[in-house]
PDB file of C-alpha atoms in Angstrom:
ATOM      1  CA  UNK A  17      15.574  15.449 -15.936  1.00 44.00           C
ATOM      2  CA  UNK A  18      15.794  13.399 -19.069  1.00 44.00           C
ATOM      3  CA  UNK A  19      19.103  14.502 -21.161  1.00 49.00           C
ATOM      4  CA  UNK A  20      17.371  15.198 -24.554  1.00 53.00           C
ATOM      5  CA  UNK A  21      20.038  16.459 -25.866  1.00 57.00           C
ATOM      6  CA  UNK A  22      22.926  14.051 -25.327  1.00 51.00           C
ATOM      7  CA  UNK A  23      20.763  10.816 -26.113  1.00 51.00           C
ATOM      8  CA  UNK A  24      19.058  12.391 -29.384  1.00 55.00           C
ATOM      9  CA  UNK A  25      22.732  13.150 -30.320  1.00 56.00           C
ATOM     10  CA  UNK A  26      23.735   9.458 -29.039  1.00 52.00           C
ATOM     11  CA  UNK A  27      20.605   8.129 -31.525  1.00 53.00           C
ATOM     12  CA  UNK A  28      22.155  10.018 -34.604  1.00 57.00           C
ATOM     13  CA  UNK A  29      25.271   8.319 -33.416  1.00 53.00           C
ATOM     14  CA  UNK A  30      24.106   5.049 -33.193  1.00 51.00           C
ATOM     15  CA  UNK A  31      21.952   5.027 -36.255  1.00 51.00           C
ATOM     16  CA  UNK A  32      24.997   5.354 -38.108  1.00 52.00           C
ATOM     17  CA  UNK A  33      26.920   2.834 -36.301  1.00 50.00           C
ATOM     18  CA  UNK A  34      23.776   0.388 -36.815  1.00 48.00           C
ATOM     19  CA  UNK A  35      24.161   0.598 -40.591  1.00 45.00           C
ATOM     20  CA  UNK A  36      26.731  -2.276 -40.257  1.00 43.00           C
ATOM     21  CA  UNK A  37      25.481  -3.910 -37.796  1.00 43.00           C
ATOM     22  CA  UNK A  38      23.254  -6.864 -37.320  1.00 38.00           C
ATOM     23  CA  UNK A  39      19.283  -6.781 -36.865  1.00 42.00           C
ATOM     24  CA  UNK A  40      20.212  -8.604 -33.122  1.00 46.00           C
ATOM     25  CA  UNK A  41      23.207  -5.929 -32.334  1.00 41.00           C
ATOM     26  CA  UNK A  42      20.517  -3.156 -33.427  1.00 44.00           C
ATOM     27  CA  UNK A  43      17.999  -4.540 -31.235  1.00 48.00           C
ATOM     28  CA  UNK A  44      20.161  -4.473 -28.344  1.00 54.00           C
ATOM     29  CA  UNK A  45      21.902  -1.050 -28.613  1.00 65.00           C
ATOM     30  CA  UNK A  46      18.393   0.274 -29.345  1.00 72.00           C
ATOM     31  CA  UNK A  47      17.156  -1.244 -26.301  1.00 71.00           C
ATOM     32  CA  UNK A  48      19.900  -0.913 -24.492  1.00 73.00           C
ATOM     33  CA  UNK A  49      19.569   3.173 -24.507  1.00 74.00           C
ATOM     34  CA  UNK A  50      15.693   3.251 -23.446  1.00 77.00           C
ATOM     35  CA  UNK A  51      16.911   0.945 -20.308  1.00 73.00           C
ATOM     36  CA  UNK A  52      18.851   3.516 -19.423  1.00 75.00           C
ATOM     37  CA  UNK A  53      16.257   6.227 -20.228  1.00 76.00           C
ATOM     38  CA  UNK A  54      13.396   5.077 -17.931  1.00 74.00           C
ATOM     39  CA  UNK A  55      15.813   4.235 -15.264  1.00 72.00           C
ATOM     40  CA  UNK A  56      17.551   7.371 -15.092  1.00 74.00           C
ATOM     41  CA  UNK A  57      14.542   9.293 -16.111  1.00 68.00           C
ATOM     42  CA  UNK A  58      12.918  11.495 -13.068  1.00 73.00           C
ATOM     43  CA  UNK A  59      10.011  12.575 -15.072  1.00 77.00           C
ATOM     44  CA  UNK A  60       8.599   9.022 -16.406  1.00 76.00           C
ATOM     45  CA  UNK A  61       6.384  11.301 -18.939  1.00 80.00           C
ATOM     46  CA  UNK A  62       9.334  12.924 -20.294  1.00 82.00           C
ATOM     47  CA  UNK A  63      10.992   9.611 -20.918  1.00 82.00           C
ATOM     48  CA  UNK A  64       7.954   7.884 -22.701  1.00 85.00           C
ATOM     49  CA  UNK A  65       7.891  10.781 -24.744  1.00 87.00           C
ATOM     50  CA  UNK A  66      11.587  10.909 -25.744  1.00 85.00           C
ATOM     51  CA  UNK A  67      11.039   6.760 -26.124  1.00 86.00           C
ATOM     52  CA  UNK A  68       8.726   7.083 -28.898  1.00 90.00           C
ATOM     53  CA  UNK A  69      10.445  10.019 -30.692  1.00 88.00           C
ATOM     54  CA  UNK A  70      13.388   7.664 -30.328  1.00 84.00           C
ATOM     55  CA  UNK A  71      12.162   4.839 -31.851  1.00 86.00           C
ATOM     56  CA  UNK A  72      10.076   6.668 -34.558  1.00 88.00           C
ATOM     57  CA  UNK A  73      13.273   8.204 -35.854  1.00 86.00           C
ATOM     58  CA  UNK A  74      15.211   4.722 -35.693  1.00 83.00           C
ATOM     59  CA  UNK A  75      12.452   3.119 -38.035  1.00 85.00           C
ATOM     60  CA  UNK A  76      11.122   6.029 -39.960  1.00 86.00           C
ATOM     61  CA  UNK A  77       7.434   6.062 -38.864  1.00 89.00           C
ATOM     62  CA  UNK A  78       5.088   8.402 -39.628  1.00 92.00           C
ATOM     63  CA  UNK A  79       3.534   8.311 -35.692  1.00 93.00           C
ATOM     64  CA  UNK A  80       4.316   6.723 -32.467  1.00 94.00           C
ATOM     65  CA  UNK A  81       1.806   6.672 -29.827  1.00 94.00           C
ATOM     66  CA  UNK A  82       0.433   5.130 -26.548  1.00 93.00           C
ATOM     67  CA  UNK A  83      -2.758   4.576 -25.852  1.00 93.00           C
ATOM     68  CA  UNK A  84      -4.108   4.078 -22.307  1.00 90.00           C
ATOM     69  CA  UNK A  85      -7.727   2.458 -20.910  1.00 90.00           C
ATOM     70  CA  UNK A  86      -9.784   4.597 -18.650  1.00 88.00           C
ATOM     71  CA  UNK A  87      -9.897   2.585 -15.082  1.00 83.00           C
ATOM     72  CA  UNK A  88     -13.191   1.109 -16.330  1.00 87.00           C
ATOM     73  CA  UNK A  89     -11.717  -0.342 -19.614  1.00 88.00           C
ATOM     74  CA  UNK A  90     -14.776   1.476 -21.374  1.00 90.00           C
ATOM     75  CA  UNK A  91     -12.775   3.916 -23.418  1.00 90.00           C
ATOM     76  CA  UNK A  92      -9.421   4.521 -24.055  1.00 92.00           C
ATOM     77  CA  UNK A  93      -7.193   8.279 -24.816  1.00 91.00           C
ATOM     78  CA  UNK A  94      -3.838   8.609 -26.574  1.00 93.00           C
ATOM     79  CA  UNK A  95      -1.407   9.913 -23.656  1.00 92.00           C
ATOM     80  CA  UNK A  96       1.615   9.936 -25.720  1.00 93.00           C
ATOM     81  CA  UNK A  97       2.532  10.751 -29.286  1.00 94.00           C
ATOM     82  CA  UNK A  98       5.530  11.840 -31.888  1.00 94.00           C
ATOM     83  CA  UNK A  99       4.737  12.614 -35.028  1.00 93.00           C
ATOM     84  CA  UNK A 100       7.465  12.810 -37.812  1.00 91.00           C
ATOM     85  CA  UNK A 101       7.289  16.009 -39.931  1.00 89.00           C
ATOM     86  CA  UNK A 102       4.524  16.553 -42.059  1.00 88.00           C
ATOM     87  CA  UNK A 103       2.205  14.116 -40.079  1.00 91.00           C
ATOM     88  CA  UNK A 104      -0.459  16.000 -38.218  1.00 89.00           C
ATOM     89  CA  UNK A 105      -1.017  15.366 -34.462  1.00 90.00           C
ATOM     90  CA  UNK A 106      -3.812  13.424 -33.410  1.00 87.00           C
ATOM     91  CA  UNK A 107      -3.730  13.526 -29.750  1.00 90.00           C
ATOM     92  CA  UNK A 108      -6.192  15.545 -28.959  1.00 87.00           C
ATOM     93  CA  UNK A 109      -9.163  14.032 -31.622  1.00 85.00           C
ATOM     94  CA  UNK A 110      -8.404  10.782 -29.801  1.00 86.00           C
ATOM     95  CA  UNK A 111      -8.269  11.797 -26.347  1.00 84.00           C
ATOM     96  CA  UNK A 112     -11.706   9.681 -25.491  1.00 86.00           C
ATOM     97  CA  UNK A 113     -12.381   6.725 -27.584  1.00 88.00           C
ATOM     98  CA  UNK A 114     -15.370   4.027 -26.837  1.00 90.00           C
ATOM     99  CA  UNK A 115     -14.530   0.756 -26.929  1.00 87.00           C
ATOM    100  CA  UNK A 116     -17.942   0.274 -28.376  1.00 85.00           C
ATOM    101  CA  UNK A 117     -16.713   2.329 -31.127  1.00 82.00           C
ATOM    102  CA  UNK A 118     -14.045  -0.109 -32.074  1.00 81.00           C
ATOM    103  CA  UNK A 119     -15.397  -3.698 -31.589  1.00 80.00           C
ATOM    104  CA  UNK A 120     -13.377  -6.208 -29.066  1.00 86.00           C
ATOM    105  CA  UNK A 121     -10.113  -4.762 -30.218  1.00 89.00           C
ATOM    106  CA  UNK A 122      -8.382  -6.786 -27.475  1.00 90.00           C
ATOM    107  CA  UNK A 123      -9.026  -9.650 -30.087  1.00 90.00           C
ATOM    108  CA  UNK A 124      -6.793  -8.172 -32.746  1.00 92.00           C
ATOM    109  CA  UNK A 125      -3.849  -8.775 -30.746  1.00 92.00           C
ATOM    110  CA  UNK A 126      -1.936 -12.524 -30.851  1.00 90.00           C
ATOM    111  CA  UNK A 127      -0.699 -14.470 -27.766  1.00 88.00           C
ATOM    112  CA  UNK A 128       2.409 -12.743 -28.175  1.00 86.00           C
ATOM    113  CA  UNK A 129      -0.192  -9.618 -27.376  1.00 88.00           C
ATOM    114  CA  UNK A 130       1.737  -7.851 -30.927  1.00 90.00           C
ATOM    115  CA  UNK A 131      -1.185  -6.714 -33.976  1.00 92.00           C
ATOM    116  CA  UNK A 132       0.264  -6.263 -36.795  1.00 89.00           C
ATOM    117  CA  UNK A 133      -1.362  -5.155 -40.385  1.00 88.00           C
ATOM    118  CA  UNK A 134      -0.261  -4.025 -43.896  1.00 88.00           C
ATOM    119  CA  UNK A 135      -3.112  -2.432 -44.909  1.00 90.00           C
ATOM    120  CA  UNK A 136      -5.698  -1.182 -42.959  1.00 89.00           C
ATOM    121  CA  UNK A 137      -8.370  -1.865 -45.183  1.00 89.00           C
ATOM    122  CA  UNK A 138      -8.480  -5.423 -44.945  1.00 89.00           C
ATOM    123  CA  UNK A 139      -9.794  -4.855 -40.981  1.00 89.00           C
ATOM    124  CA  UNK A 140     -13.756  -4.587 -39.724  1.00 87.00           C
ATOM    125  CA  UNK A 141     -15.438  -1.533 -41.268  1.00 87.00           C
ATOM    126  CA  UNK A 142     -15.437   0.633 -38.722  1.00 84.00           C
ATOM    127  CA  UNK A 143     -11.928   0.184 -37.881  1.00 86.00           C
ATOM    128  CA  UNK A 144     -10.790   0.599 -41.097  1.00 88.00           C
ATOM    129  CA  UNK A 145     -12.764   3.603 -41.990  1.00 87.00           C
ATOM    130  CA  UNK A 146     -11.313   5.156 -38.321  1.00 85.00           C
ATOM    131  CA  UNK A 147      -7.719   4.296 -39.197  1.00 87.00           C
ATOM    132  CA  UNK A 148      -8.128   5.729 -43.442  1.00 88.00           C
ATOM    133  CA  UNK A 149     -10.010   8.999 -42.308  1.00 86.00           C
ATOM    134  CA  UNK A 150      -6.450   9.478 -40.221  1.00 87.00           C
ATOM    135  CA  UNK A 151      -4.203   8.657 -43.257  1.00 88.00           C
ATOM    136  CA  UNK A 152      -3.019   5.331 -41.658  1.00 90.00           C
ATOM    137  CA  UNK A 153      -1.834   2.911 -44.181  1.00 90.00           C
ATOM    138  CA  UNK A 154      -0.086   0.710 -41.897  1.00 90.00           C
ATOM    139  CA  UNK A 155      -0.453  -0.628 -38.406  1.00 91.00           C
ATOM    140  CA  UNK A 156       1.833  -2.024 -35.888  1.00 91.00           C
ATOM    141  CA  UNK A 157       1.110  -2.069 -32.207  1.00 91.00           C
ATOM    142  CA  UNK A 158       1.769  -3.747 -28.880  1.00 88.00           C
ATOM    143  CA  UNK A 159      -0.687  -4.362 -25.945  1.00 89.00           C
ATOM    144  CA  UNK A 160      -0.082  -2.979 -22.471  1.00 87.00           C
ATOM    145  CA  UNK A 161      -1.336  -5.665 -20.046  1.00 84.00           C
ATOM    146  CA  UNK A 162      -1.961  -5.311 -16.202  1.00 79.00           C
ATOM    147  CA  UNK A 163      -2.278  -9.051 -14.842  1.00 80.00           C
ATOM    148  CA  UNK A 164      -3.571 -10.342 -17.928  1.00 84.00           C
ATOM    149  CA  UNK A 165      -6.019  -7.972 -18.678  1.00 86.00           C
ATOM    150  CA  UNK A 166      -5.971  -5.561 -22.025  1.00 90.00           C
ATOM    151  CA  UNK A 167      -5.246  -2.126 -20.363  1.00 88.00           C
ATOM    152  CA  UNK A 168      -3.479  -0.069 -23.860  1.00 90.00           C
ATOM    153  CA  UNK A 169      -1.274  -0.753 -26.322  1.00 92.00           C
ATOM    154  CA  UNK A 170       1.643   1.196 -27.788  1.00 91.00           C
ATOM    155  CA  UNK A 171       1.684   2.030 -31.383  1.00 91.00           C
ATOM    156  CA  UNK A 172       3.451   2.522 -35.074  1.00 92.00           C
ATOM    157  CA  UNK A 173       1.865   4.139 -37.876  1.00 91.00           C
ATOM    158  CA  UNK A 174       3.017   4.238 -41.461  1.00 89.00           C
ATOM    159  CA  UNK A 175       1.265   6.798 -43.780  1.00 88.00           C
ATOM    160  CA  UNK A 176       2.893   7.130 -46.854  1.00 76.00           C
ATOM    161  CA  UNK A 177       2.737   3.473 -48.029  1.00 74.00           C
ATOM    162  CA  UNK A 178       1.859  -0.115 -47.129  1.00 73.00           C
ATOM    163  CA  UNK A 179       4.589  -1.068 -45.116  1.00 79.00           C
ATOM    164  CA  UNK A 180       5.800  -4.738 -44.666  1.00 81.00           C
ATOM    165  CA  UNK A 181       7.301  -4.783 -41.420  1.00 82.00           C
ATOM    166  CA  UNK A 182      10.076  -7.190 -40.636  1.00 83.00           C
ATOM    167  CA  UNK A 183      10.207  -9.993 -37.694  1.00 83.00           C
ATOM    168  CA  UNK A 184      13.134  -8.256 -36.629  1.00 82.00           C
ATOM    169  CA  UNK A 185      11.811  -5.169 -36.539  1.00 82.00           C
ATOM    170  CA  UNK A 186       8.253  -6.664 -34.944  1.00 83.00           C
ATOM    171  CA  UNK A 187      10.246  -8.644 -32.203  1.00 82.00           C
ATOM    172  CA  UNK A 188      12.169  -5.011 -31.296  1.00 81.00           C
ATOM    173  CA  UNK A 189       9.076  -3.075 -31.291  1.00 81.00           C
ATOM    174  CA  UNK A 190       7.330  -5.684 -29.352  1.00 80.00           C
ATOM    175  CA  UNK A 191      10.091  -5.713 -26.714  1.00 80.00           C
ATOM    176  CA  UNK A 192       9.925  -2.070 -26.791  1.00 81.00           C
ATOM    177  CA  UNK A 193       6.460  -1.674 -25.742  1.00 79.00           C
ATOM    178  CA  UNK A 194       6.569  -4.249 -23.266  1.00 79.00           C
ATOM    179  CA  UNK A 195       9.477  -2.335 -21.576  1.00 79.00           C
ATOM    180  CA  UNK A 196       6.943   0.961 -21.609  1.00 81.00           C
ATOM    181  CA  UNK A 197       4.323  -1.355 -20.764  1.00 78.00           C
ATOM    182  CA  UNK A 198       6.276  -2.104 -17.385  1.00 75.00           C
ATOM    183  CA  UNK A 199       6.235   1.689 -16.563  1.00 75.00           C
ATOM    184  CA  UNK A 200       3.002   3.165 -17.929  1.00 76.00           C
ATOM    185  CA  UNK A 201       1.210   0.118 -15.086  1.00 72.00           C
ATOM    186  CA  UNK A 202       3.343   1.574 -12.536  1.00 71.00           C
ATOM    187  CA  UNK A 203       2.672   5.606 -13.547  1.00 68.00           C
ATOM    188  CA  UNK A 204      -1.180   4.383 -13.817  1.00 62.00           C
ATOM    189  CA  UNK A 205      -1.088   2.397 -10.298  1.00 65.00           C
ATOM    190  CA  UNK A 206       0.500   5.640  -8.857  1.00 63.00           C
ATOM    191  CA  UNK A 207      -1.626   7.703 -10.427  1.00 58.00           C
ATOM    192  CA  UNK A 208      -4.739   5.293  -8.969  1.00 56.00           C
ATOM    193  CA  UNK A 209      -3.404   5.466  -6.053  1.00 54.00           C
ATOM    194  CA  UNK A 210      -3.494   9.358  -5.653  1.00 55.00           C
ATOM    195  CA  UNK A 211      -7.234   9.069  -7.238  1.00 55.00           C
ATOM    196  CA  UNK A 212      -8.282   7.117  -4.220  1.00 51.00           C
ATOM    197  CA  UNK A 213      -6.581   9.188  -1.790  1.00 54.00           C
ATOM    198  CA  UNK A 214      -8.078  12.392  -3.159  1.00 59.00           C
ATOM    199  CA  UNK A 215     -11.056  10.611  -3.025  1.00 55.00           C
ATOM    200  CA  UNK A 216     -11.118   9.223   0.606  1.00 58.00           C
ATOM    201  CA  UNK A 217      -9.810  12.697   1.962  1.00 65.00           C
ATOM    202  CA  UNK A 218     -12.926  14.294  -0.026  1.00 66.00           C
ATOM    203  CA  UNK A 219     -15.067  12.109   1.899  1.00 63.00           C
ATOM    204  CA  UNK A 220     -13.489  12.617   4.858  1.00 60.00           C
ATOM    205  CA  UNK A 221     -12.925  16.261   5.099  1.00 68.00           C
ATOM    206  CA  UNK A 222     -16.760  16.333   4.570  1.00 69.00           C
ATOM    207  CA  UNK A 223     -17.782  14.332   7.719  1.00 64.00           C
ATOM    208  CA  UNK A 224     -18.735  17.168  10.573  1.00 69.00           C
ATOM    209  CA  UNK A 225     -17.302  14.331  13.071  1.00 68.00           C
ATOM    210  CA  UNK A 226     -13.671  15.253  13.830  1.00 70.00           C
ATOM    211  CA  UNK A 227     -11.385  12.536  12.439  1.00 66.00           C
ATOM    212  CA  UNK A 228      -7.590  12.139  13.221  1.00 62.00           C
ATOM    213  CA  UNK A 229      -4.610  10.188  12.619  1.00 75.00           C
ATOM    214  CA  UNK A 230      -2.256   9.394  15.373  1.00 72.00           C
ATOM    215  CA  UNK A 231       0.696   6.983  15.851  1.00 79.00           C
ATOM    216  CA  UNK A 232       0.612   4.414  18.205  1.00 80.00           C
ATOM    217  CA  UNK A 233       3.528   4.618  20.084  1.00 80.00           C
ATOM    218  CA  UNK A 234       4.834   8.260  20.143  1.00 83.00           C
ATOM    219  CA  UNK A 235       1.045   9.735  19.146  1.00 75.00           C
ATOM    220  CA  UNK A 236       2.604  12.173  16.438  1.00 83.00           C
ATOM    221  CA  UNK A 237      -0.334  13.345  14.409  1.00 75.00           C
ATOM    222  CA  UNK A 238      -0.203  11.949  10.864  1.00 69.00           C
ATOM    223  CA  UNK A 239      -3.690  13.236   9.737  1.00 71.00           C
ATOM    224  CA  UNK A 240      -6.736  15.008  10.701  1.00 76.00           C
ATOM    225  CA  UNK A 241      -9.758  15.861   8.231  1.00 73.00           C
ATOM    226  CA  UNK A 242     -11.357  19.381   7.672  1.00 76.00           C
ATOM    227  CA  UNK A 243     -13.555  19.696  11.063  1.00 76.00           C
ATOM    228  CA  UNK A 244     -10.344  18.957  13.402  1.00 71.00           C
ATOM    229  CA  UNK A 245      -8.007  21.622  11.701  1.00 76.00           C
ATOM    230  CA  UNK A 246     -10.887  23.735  11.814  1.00 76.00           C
ATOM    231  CA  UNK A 247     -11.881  23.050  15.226  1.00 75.00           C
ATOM    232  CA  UNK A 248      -7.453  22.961  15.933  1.00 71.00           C
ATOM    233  CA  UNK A 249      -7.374  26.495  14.718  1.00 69.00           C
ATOM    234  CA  UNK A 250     -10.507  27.916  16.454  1.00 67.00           C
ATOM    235  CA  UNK A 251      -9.052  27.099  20.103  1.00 53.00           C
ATOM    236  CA  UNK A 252      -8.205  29.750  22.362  1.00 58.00           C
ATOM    237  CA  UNK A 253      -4.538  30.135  23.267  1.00 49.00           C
ATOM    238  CA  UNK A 254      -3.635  30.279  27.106  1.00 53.00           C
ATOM    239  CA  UNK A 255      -0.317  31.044  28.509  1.00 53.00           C
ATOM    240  CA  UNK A 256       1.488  28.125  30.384  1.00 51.00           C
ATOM    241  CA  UNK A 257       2.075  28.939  34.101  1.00 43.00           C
TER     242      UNK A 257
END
């Protein structure tokens, strides 16, 4: 289980401390504590969402989120989100969101895959009018890449104001999400990779042929579909002589 407790305690702590430190010794301790999240972490979902709680306390956001692509890269949802107090949750509006909706919005990130803007307002129409009917002032988010291709992005709202974000502060952030990034591929591959198998089973359970698994060498059975257990369970039982 993630410790909630002792690192939310730890991030009180460590604000403090940062108040005299350096932008590059804030970056690191930062950092250095959602390393040891993830890697410790059991529940990856717990983590992310401690992560962004995390981080939206350090900077004072108004809303930290991830957003993931479906497997088609047709539409994307908002898996994670902390809101600070006062800002109302958006999760579950956003939970299926065309891509036709929002233009190429891979295109609004650089090379350094970081998109970054002051006020909202200045972007296409129908991005801007999205972001404003939300209260989002400010925008500051980081893509999620799978082998080069534009599969999410993790975000930073500000609400209250125009905010003029930092390079420090963009260069942390970036790293952050990039450090998520490196998790949320491997919870989506694993998560693909239970699709398929739930998937292959369906189609195999519903074969009337009966289909089974054996190992080579010692024949242990490893897996049989629907019609063998079936036809397993319907044989008579004789006594051995």
């Amino acid at each position: 289980q993630v410790k909630e407790d002792y690192y939310l305690k730890t991030l009180e702590r460590t604000q403090a401390e940062d108040r005299s430190r350096t932008p590059k010794m804030m970056r690191s301790n930062l950092t250095g504590y959602i390393f040891e999240i993830l890697y410790e972490a059991q529940d990856v979902k717990a983590a992310v969402q401690l992560i962004l709680e995390m981080v939206g306390k350090h900077y004072r956001v108004g809303r930290a989120y991830v957003f993931e692509n479906s497997w088609d890269n047709r539409y994307c949802c908002n898996t994670f989100e902390w809101c600070d107090e006062g800002i109302e949750p958006q999760k579950e509006q956003l939970s299926h969101i065309p891509y036709t909706q929002l233009g190429d919005y891979a295109s609004y990130f650089d090379k350094d895959g970081v998109f970054y803007c002051e006020d909202v307002g200045n972007l296409s129409e129908n991005l801007a009018k999205t972001l404003q009917s939300l209260g989002v002032h400010s925008v500051l988010q980081c893509a999620i890449r799978k082998g080069g291709v534009f599969r999410g992005f993790v975000g930073f709202d500000e609400f209250g104001e125009q905010r003029l974000w930092t390079k420090d502060e963009i260069t942390t952030l970036a790293f952050v999400a990039k450090i998520l990034s490196v998790f949320l591929v491997k919870l989506q591959e694993q998560n693909e990779k239970e699709r398929s198998y739930h998937i292959a089973t369906s189609v195999v359970d519903a074969q009337r042929a009966r289909v089974y698994v054996v190992e080579p060498n010692t024949y242990r059975l490893l897996y049989c579909n629907r019609s063998a257990r079936e036809a397993a369970f319907s044989l008579p039982v004789t006594e051995e002589h």
